[in-house]
GROMACS .gro file of C-alpha atoms in nm:
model
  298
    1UNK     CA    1  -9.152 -12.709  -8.955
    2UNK     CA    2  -9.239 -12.904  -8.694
    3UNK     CA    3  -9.595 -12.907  -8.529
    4UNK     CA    4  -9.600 -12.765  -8.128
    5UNK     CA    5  -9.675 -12.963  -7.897
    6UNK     CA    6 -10.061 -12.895  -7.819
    7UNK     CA    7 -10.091 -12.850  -7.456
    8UNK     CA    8 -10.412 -12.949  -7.197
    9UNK     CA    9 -10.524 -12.703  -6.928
   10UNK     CA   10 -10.630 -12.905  -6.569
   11UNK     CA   11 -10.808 -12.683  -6.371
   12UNK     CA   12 -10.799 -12.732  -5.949
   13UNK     CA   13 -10.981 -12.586  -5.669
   14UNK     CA   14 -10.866 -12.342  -5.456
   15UNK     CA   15 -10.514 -12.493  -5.289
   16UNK     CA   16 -10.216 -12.341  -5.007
   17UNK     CA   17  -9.893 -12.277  -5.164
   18UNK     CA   18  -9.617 -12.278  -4.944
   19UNK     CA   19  -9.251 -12.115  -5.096
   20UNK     CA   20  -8.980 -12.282  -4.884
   21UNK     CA   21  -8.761 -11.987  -4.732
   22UNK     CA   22  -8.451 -12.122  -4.906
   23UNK     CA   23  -8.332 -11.795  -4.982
   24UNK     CA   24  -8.332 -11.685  -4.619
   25UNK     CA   25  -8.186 -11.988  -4.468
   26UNK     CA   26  -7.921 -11.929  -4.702
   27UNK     CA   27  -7.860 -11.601  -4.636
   28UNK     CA   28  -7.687 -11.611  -4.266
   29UNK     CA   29  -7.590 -11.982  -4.310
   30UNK     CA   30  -7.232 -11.922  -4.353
   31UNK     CA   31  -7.195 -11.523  -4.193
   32UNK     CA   32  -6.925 -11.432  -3.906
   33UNK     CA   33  -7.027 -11.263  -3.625
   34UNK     CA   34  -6.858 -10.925  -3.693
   35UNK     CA   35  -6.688 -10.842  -3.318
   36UNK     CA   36  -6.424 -10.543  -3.320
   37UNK     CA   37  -6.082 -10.608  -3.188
   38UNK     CA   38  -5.926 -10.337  -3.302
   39UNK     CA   39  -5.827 -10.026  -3.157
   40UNK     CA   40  -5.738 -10.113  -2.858
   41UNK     CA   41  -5.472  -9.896  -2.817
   42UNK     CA   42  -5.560  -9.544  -2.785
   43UNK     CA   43  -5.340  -9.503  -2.479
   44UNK     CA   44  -5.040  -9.558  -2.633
   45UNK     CA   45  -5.059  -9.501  -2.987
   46UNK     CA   46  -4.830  -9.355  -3.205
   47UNK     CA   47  -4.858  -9.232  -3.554
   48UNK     CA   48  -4.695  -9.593  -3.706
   49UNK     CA   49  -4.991  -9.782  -3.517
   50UNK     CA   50  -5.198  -9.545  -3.625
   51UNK     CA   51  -5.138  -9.532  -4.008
   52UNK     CA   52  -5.154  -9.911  -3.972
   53UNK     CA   53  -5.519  -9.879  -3.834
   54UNK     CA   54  -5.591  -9.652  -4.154
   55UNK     CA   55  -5.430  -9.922  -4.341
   56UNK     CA   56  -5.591 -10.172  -4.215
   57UNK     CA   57  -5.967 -10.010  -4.286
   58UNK     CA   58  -5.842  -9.936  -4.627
   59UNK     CA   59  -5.800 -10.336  -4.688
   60UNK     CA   60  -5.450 -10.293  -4.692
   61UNK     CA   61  -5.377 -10.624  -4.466
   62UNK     CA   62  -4.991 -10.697  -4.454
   63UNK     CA   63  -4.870 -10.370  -4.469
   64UNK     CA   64  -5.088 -10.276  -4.105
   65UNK     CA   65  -4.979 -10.586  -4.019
   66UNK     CA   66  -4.564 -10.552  -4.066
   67UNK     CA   67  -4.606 -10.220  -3.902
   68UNK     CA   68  -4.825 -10.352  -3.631
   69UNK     CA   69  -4.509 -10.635  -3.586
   70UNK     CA   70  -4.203 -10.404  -3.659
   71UNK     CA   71  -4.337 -10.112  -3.409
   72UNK     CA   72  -4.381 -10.415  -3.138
   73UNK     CA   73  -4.028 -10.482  -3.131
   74UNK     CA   74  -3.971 -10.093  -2.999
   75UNK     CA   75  -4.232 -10.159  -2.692
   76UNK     CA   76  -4.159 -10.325  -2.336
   77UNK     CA   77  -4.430 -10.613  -2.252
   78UNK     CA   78  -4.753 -10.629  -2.255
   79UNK     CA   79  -4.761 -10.342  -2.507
   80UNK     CA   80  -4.548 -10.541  -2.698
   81UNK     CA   81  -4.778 -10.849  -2.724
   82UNK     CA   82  -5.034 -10.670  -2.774
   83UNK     CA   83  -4.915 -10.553  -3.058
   84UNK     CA   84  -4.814 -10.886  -3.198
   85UNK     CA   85  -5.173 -10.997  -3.161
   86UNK     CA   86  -5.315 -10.709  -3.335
   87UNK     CA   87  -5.055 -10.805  -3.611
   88UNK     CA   88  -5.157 -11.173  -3.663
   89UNK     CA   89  -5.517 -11.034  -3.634
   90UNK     CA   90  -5.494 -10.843  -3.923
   91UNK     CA   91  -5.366 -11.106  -4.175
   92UNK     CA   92  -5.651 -11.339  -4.031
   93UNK     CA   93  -5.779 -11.310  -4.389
   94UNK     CA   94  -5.832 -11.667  -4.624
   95UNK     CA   95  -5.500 -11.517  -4.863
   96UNK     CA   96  -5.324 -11.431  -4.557
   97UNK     CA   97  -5.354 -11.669  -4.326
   98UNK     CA   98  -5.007 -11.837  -4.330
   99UNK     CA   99  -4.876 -11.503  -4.248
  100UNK     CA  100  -5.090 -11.499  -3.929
  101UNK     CA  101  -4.997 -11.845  -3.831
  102UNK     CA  102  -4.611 -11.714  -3.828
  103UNK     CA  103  -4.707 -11.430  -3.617
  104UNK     CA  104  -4.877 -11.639  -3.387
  105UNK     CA  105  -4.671 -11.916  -3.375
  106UNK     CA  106  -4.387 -11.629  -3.218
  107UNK     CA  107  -4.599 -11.516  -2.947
  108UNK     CA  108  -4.524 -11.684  -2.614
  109UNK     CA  109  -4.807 -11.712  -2.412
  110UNK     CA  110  -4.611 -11.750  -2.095
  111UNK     CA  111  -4.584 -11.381  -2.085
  112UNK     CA  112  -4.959 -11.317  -2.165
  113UNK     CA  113  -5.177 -11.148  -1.949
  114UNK     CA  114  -5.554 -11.294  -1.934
  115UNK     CA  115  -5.677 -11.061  -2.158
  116UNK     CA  116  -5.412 -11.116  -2.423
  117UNK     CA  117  -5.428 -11.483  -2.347
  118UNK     CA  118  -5.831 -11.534  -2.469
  119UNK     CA  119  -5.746 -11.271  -2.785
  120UNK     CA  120  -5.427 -11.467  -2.884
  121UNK     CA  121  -5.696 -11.797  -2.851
  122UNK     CA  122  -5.948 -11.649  -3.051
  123UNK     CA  123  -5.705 -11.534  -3.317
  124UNK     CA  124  -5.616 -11.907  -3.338
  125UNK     CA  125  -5.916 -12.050  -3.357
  126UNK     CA  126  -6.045 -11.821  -3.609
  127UNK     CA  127  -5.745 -11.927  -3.844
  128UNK     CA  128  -5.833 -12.261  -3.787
  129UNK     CA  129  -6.145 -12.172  -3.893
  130UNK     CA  130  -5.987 -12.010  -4.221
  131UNK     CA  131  -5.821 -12.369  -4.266
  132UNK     CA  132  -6.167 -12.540  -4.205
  133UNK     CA  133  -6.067 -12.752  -3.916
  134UNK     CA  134  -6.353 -12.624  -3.633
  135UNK     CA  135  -6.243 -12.956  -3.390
  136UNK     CA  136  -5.902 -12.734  -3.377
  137UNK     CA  137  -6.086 -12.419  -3.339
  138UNK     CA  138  -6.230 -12.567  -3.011
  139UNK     CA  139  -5.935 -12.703  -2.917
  140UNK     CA  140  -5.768 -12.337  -2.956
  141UNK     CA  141  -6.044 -12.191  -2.727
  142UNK     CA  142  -6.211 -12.461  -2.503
  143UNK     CA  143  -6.471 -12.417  -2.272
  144UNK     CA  144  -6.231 -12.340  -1.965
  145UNK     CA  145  -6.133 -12.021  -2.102
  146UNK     CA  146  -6.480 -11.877  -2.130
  147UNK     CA  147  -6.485 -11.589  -1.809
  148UNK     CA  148  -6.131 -11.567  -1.791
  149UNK     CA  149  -6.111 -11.227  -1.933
  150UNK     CA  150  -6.443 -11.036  -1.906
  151UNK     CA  151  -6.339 -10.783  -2.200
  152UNK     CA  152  -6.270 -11.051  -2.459
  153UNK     CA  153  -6.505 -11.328  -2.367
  154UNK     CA  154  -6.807 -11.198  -2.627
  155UNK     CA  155  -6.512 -11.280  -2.862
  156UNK     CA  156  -6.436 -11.599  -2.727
  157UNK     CA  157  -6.812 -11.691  -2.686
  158UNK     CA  158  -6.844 -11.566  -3.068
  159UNK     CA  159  -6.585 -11.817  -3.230
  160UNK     CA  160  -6.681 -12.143  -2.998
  161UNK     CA  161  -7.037 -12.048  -3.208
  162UNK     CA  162  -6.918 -12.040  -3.530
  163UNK     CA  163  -6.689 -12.353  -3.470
  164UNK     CA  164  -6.956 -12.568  -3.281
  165UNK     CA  165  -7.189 -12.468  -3.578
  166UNK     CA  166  -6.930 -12.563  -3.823
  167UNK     CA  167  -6.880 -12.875  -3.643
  168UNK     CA  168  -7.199 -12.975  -3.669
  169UNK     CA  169  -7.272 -12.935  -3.253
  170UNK     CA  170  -7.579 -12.656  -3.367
  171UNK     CA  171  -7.806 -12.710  -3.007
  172UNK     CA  172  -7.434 -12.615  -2.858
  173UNK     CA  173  -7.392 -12.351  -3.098
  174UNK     CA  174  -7.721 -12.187  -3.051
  175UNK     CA  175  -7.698 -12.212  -2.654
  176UNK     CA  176  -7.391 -11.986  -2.712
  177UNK     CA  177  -7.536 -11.759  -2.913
  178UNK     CA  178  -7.829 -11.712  -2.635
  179UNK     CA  179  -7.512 -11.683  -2.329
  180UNK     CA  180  -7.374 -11.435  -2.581
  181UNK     CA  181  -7.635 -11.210  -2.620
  182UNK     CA  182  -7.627 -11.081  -2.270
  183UNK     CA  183  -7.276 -10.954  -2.316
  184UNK     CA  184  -7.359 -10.735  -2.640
  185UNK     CA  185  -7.390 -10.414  -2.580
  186UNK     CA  186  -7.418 -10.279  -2.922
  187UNK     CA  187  -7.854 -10.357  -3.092
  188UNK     CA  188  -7.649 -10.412  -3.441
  189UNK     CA  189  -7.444 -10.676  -3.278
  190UNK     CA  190  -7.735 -10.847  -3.108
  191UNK     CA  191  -7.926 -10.778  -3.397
  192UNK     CA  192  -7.686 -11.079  -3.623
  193UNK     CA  193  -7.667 -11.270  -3.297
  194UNK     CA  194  -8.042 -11.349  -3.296
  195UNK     CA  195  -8.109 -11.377  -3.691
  196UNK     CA  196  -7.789 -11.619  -3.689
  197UNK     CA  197  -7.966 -11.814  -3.381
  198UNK     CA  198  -8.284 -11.810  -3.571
  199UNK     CA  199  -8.154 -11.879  -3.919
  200UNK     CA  200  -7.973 -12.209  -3.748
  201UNK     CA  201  -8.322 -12.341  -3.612
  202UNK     CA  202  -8.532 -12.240  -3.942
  203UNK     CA  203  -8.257 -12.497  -4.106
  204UNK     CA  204  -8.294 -12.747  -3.848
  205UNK     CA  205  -8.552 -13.077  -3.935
  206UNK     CA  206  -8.815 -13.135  -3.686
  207UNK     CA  207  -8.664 -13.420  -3.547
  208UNK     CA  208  -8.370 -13.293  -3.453
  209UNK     CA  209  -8.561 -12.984  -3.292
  210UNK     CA  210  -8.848 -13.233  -3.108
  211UNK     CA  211  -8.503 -13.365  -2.962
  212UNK     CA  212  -8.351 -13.110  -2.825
  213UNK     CA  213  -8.708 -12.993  -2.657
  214UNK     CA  214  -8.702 -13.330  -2.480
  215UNK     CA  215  -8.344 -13.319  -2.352
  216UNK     CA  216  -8.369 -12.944  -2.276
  217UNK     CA  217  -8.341 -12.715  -1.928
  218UNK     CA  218  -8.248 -12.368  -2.067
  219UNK     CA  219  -8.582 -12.192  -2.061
  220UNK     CA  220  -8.446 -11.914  -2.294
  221UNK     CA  221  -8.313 -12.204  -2.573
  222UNK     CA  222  -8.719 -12.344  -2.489
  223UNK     CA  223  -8.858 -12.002  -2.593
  224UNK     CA  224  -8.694 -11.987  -2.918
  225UNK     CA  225  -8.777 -12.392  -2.985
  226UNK     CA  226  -9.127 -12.318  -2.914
  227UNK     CA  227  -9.123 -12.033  -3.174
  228UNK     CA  228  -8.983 -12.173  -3.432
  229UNK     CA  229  -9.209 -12.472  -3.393
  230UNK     CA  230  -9.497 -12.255  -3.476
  231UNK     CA  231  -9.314 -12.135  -3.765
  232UNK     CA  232  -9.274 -12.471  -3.906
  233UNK     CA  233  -9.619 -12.632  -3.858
  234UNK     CA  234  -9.904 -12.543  -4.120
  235UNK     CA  235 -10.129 -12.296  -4.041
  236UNK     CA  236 -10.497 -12.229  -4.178
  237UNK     CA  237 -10.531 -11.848  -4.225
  238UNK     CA  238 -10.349 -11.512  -3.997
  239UNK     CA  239 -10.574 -11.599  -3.714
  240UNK     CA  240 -10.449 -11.938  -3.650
  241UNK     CA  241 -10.069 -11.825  -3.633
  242UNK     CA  242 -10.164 -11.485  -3.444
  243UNK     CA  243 -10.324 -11.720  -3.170
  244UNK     CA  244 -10.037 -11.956  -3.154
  245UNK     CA  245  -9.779 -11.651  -3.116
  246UNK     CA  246 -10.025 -11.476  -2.856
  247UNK     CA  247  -9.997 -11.848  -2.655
  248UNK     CA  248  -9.657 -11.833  -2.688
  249UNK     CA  249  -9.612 -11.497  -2.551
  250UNK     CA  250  -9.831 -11.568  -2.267
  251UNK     CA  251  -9.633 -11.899  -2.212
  252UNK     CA  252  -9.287 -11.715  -2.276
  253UNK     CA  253  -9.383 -11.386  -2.073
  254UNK     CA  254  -8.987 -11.328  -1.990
  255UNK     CA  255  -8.825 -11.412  -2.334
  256UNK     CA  256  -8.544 -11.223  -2.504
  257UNK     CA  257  -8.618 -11.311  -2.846
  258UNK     CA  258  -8.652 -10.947  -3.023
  259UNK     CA  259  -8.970 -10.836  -3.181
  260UNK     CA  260  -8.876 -10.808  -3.553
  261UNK     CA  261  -8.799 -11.196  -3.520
  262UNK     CA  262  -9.136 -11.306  -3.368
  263UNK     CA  263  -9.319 -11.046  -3.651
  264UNK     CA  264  -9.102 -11.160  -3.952
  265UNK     CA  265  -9.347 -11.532  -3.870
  266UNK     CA  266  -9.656 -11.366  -3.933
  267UNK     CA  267  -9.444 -11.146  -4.226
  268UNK     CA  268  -9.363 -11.457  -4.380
  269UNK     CA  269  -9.702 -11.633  -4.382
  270UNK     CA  270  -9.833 -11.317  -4.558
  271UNK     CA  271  -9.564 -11.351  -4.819
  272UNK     CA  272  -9.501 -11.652  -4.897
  273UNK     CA  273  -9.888 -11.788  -4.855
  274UNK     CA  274 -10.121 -11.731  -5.133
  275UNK     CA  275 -10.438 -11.932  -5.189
  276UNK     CA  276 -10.574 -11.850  -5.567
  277UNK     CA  277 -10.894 -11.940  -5.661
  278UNK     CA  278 -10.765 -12.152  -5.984
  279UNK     CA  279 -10.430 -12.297  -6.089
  280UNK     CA  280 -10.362 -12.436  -6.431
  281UNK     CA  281 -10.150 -12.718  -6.513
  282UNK     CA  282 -10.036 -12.707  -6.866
  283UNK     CA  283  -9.894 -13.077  -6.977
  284UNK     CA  284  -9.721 -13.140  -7.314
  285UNK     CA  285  -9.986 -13.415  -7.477
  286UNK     CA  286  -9.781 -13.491  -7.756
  287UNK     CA  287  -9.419 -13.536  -7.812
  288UNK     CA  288  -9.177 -13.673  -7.604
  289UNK     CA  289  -9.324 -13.608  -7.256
  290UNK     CA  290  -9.680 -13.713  -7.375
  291UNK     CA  291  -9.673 -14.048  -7.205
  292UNK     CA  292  -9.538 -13.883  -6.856
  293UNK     CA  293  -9.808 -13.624  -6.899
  294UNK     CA  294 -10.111 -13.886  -6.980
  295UNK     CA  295  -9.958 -14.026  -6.667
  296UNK     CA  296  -9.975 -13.702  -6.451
  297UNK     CA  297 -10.331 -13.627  -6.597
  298UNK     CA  298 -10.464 -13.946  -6.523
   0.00000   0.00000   0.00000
């Protein structure tokens, strides 16, 4: 049998530990922004639109969609469009998507009002999305369609995020995001807004970040650089980060940031700080790693 490897115990002083927040950064990295289309048609609804809005809920993709389509064809314009739309919406799924492409392809925008006009956009940019071309995405809902229709443009504002993010454009993406909140009405949707805003700067380097401070005139976007600044930078104990947040609160009287955001900083130095009074080092002294672990001793 052959012998174990004995194994050396190196004994240092009391040291900070900081845990990157990989986990977290990972965890909103690649989320959509979960805006409601649907049910937009209460007014005229019939029992075929809505069994495909049951449908729909129950996962059940292309059938609400070839109802959505078939009970179009029965309705005079803009019902009738609006219908359509809702049809290619539903199929706006990654195993679907060519069937939404059809449906949008037949939907003439000539005949679209405003409000159709900025959800037909944002159902193509989305697929685009789906295909993983965000330039396209843009292209489907450019800047010059944002106020056009005051009921769809969280929706637009929502996909020019996720594309300009996916583009790589992420000072864009976040100013968005911060024009966007004011039109959400609903805390869970403002909720993902902000934690997607501040998920995007946590995985931003300090470079980029010291950049976009210098090039910067959006005092809200300066708020929210400021914060996560302190986040980044080392801190000795709770009462050095407490006094940096109280500065920043002082400095940043009239921000929007929520609370749980500006807490989770302090929440996170408690968690993933620890300062033990000894740490052992155990290195293999014989075997094949002895030489690398003579070296690491020494």
């Amino acid at each position: 049998m052959q012998k174990p490897q004995s194994q050396h115990p190196l004994i240092y002083k009391p040291i900070l530990i900081l845990v990157a927040l990989l986990a977290t950064c990972m965890l909103w990295s690649c989320a959509n922004f979960p805006l409601d289309t649907g049910k937009v048609f209460d007014s005229t609804s019939s029992s075929q639109t809505q069994r495909a809005e049951k449908l729909l809920a129950a996962g059940k993709y292309q059938e609400a969609a070839s109802i959505f389509w078939a009970e179009a064809e029965t309705r005079p314009s803009p019902q009738k469009e609006a219908l359509q739309i809702r049809a290619a919406e539903a199929v706006l799924q990654p195993e679907t998507k060519l069937q939404a492409q059809q449906y949008l392809g037949a939907i003439d925008e000539s005949v679209l009002s405003k409000d159709l006009l900025v959800r037909k956009r944002v159902a193509l940019a989305e697929l685009a999305l789906l295909n993983g071309q965000p330039q396209l995405a843009l292209d489907a809902a450019p800047e010059k369609l944002i106020n056009v229709s005051e009921k769809y443009n969280p929706h637009l504002l929502a996909v020019r995020a996720k594309a300009l993010k996916s583009a790589g454009m992420m000072k864009k993406s976040i100013e968005t995001r911060i024009t966007l909140n004011q039109l959400l009405r609903k805390p869970a949707q403002r909720k993902k807004n902000n934690e997607l805003i501040w998920q995007t700067l946590l995985n931003t380097n300090n470079t980029e970040l010291n950049s976009w401070s210098a090039n910067n005139n959006n005092p809200e976007l300066a708020a929210w650089l400021s914060l996560v600044t302190i986040q980044k930078q080392p801190h000795e104990n709770h009462a050095s980060i407490d006094n940096a947040i109280q500065q920043w609160r002082s400095k940043y009287s009239k921000h929007r940031i929520p609370n749980h955001i500006i807490d989770s900083i302090t929440k996170d130095y408690a968690t993933f700080h620890i300062a033990p009074n000894k740490i052992a080092l155990l290195l293999p002294l014989t075997g094949r790693y002895s030489r690398v672990a003579e070296a690491v001793y020494a």
